[in-house]
Short mmCIF file of C-alpha atoms and ligand atoms in Angstrom, two decimals:
data_model
loop_
_atom_site.label_atom_id
_atom_site.label_comp_id
_atom_site.label_asym_id
_atom_site.label_seq_id
_atom_site.Cartn_x
_atom_site.Cartn_y
_atom_site.Cartn_z
CA MET A 1 -0.05 11.40 43.54
CA GLY A 2 -0.93 11.07 39.90
CA THR A 3 -1.86 8.34 37.46
CA TYR A 4 1.75 7.25 37.01
CA SER A 5 4.36 6.51 39.65
CA LEU A 6 8.06 5.72 39.67
CA PRO A 7 8.59 1.98 40.17
CA ASP A 8 11.33 0.77 42.49
CA LEU A 9 14.25 -0.90 40.76
CA PRO A 10 14.27 -4.70 41.16
CA TYR A 11 17.87 -4.38 42.46
CA ASP A 12 20.00 -1.76 44.18
CA TYR A 13 21.96 0.96 42.43
CA SER A 14 25.24 -0.95 42.61
CA ALA A 15 23.80 -4.23 41.29
CA LEU A 16 24.78 -3.76 37.63
CA ALA A 17 28.36 -2.61 38.25
CA PRO A 18 30.85 -2.65 36.69
CA ALA A 19 28.84 -2.68 33.43
CA ILE A 20 26.75 0.26 34.66
CA THR A 21 28.09 2.36 37.55
CA PRO A 22 25.94 3.09 40.62
CA GLU A 23 26.20 6.81 39.86
CA ILE A 24 24.67 6.37 36.40
CA LEU A 25 21.96 4.01 37.63
CA GLU A 26 20.91 6.30 40.48
CA LEU A 27 20.76 9.41 38.30
CA HIS A 28 19.03 7.50 35.53
CA HIS A 29 16.30 6.11 37.79
CA SER A 30 15.82 8.79 40.45
CA LYS A 31 16.21 11.84 38.18
CA HIS A 32 15.61 10.97 34.52
CA HIS A 33 12.91 8.32 34.89
CA ALA A 34 11.29 10.30 37.71
CA ALA A 35 11.12 13.35 35.43
CA TYR A 36 9.19 11.37 32.80
CA VAL A 37 6.71 10.19 35.44
CA LYS A 38 6.17 13.74 36.64
CA GLY A 39 5.97 15.01 33.07
CA ALA A 40 3.31 12.46 32.15
CA ASN A 41 1.22 13.27 35.24
CA ASP A 42 1.58 17.04 34.85
CA THR A 43 0.69 16.97 31.17
CA LEU A 44 -2.30 14.69 31.70
CA GLU A 45 -3.52 17.19 34.32
CA GLN A 46 -3.06 20.12 31.95
CA ILE A 47 -5.01 18.32 29.23
CA ALA A 48 -7.83 17.59 31.69
CA GLU A 49 -7.84 21.23 32.81
CA ALA A 50 -8.15 22.47 29.25
CA ARG A 51 -10.98 20.00 28.65
CA ASP A 52 -12.80 21.01 31.85
CA LYS A 53 -12.60 24.70 30.94
CA ASP A 54 -13.64 23.98 27.36
CA ALA A 55 -10.27 25.54 26.45
CA VAL A 56 -8.92 22.84 24.13
CA THR A 57 -7.35 24.71 21.22
CA PRO A 58 -5.33 23.39 18.29
CA THR A 59 -2.18 25.30 19.23
CA GLY A 60 -2.43 24.33 22.89
CA LEU A 61 -3.32 20.71 22.29
CA VAL A 62 -0.58 20.02 19.74
CA GLY A 63 2.08 20.86 22.30
CA LEU A 64 0.37 19.01 25.13
CA GLU A 65 -0.15 15.84 23.11
CA LYS A 66 3.48 15.84 21.99
CA THR A 67 4.71 16.40 25.54
CA PHE A 68 2.42 13.69 26.88
CA ALA A 69 3.56 11.13 24.28
CA PHE A 70 7.22 11.92 25.05
CA ASN A 71 6.88 11.57 28.81
CA LEU A 72 4.49 8.61 28.88
CA SER A 73 6.68 6.69 26.43
CA GLY A 74 9.77 7.55 28.48
CA HIS A 75 8.04 6.15 31.57
CA VAL A 76 6.92 2.97 29.77
CA LEU A 77 10.32 2.23 28.22
CA HIS A 78 12.32 2.84 31.40
CA SER A 79 9.90 0.67 33.41
CA ILE A 80 10.64 -2.19 30.98
CA PHE A 81 14.38 -1.42 30.77
CA TRP A 82 15.00 -1.93 34.51
CA GLN A 83 13.21 -5.29 34.44
CA ASN A 84 15.07 -6.35 31.28
CA LEU A 85 18.42 -6.11 33.09
CA SER A 86 19.92 -8.34 35.74
CA ALA A 87 23.36 -8.95 37.25
CA ASP A 88 22.69 -12.64 36.48
CA GLY A 89 21.72 -11.93 32.89
CA GLY A 90 23.40 -12.57 29.58
CA ASP A 91 23.73 -15.55 27.27
CA ARG A 92 20.74 -16.08 24.96
CA PRO A 93 17.02 -16.91 25.05
CA GLU A 94 15.67 -20.46 25.14
CA GLY A 95 12.41 -22.14 24.25
CA ALA A 96 9.59 -20.38 22.40
CA LEU A 97 11.37 -17.02 22.27
CA ALA A 98 14.50 -18.60 20.80
CA ASP A 99 12.33 -20.35 18.19
CA ALA A 100 10.61 -17.07 17.29
CA VAL A 101 13.95 -15.29 16.97
CA ASP A 102 15.07 -18.06 14.58
CA GLU A 103 11.86 -17.87 12.57
CA HIS A 104 11.38 -14.09 12.37
CA LEU A 105 14.83 -12.57 12.77
CA GLY A 106 17.25 -14.98 11.14
CA GLY A 107 18.61 -16.56 14.31
CA PHE A 108 20.13 -15.17 17.50
CA GLU A 109 23.41 -13.88 16.07
CA ALA A 110 21.69 -12.03 13.21
CA PHE A 111 19.12 -10.57 15.63
CA LYS A 112 21.86 -9.57 18.08
CA LYS A 113 23.71 -7.73 15.35
CA GLN A 114 20.54 -5.96 14.16
CA LEU A 115 19.55 -4.77 17.64
CA THR A 116 23.15 -3.73 18.35
CA VAL A 117 23.28 -1.65 15.19
CA ALA A 118 19.78 -0.24 15.78
CA THR A 119 20.82 0.91 19.27
CA SER A 120 24.31 2.12 18.38
CA SER A 121 23.26 4.10 15.32
CA VAL A 122 20.31 6.08 16.72
CA GLN A 123 20.88 9.67 15.59
CA GLY A 124 20.60 11.81 18.72
CA SER A 125 18.54 10.19 21.48
CA GLY A 126 16.52 7.00 21.26
CA TRP A 127 16.26 3.29 21.84
CA GLY A 128 16.81 -0.05 20.15
CA VAL A 129 13.77 -2.26 20.74
CA LEU A 130 12.77 -5.89 20.21
CA ALA A 131 8.98 -5.91 19.93
CA TRP A 132 6.08 -8.23 19.25
CA GLU A 133 3.98 -6.98 16.34
CA PRO A 134 0.50 -8.51 16.74
CA LEU A 135 -0.97 -7.81 13.29
CA GLY A 136 1.72 -9.79 11.52
CA GLY A 137 2.17 -12.10 14.50
CA ARG A 138 5.93 -11.65 14.51
CA LEU A 139 8.96 -10.24 16.25
CA ILE A 140 10.40 -6.99 14.89
CA VAL A 141 13.34 -4.75 15.76
CA GLU A 142 12.57 -1.03 15.99
CA GLN A 143 14.86 2.00 16.12
CA VAL A 144 12.99 4.47 18.30
CA TYR A 145 13.69 8.20 18.26
CA ASP A 146 13.41 10.06 21.57
CA HIS A 147 10.93 7.73 23.30
CA HIS A 148 8.06 7.72 20.86
CA GLY A 149 9.17 8.32 17.29
CA ASN A 150 9.63 5.79 14.48
CA VAL A 151 7.36 3.28 16.19
CA GLY A 152 4.88 0.92 14.54
CA GLN A 153 1.57 1.38 16.34
CA GLY A 154 0.44 -1.52 18.50
CA ALA A 155 3.73 -3.37 18.80
CA THR A 156 4.64 -4.44 22.35
CA PRO A 157 8.23 -3.75 23.49
CA LEU A 158 9.88 -6.86 24.92
CA LEU A 159 13.55 -5.90 25.21
CA VAL A 160 14.62 -2.24 25.18
CA PHE A 161 18.12 -0.75 25.05
CA ASP A 162 18.40 2.88 26.14
CA ALA A 163 20.67 4.78 23.74
CA TRP A 164 20.32 8.20 25.37
CA GLU A 165 23.62 9.74 26.45
CA HIS A 166 22.36 9.89 30.07
CA ALA A 167 22.41 6.07 30.05
CA TYR A 168 26.15 5.73 29.46
CA TYR A 169 28.06 8.99 28.92
CA LEU A 170 29.47 9.38 32.45
CA GLN A 171 31.15 5.98 32.04
CA TYR A 172 31.57 5.23 28.34
CA LYS A 173 31.88 8.83 27.08
CA ASN A 174 31.34 8.91 23.31
CA VAL A 175 31.82 5.15 22.79
CA ARG A 176 28.19 4.02 22.70
CA PRO A 177 28.99 0.65 21.04
CA ASP A 178 31.03 -0.44 24.11
CA TYR A 179 28.05 0.31 26.37
CA VAL A 180 25.68 -1.59 24.05
CA SER A 181 28.05 -4.54 24.03
CA ARG A 182 27.97 -4.65 27.85
CA LEU A 183 24.17 -4.48 27.90
CA TRP A 184 23.98 -7.90 26.25
CA ASP A 185 25.74 -9.37 29.32
CA LEU A 186 22.91 -8.04 31.51
CA VAL A 187 19.85 -9.14 29.55
CA ASN A 188 17.37 -10.96 31.77
CA TRP A 189 16.00 -13.46 29.26
CA THR A 190 13.54 -14.82 31.82
CA ASP A 191 11.88 -11.40 31.88
CA VAL A 192 12.01 -10.98 28.10
CA SER A 193 10.57 -14.48 27.59
CA ALA A 194 7.70 -13.78 29.99
CA ARG A 195 6.90 -10.57 28.07
CA PHE A 196 7.05 -12.51 24.81
CA ALA A 197 4.70 -15.22 26.13
CA ALA A 198 2.17 -12.64 27.35
CA ALA A 199 2.31 -10.51 24.19
CA SER A 200 2.19 -13.37 21.69
CA ALA A 201 -0.74 -14.98 23.55
CA GLY A 202 -2.68 -11.77 22.89
MN1 LIG B 301 17.05 6.72 29.87
#
């Protein structure tokens, strides 16, 4: 029992088939996501221990902070990812989110292409992310490395596409663009729109 816990999926492991096989979804949630939750809790505990013993050292803390950022960000992004997907998803956003996509990202088709390229072209492991950037008051697309690199501080992720090989390799092998293409058919725009409304309201 730590600070962070693995959330249940909002659907069962077979719900997103055939776009995502039950085998992938179960491994992804019960092994990979669970490992980030454990990693975040364990690292937080180690940092607290070092603090309690007055044993915080530069060499020790650098590693712990990096490990904590990796695992916490992995937990955050996966928690959003599951909610972003639905067997009844697809199509495109409506209302205020659609208007913001038009205003900030050149319209839905241009945005779709940008997020597709951002996700498909991550070098190594990472994510493509649609985020709300509060300082500029606008939507942005980010290409995230691992779970926590290449990120503008303070932006709130709204729609996240996992580009790690564990998300697709058992099914799509090396053809990441095919997997990304199928993700669009699963996007739960109701969830993304609710995140947009909350984030843009401050
Ligand atoms: Mn993942």
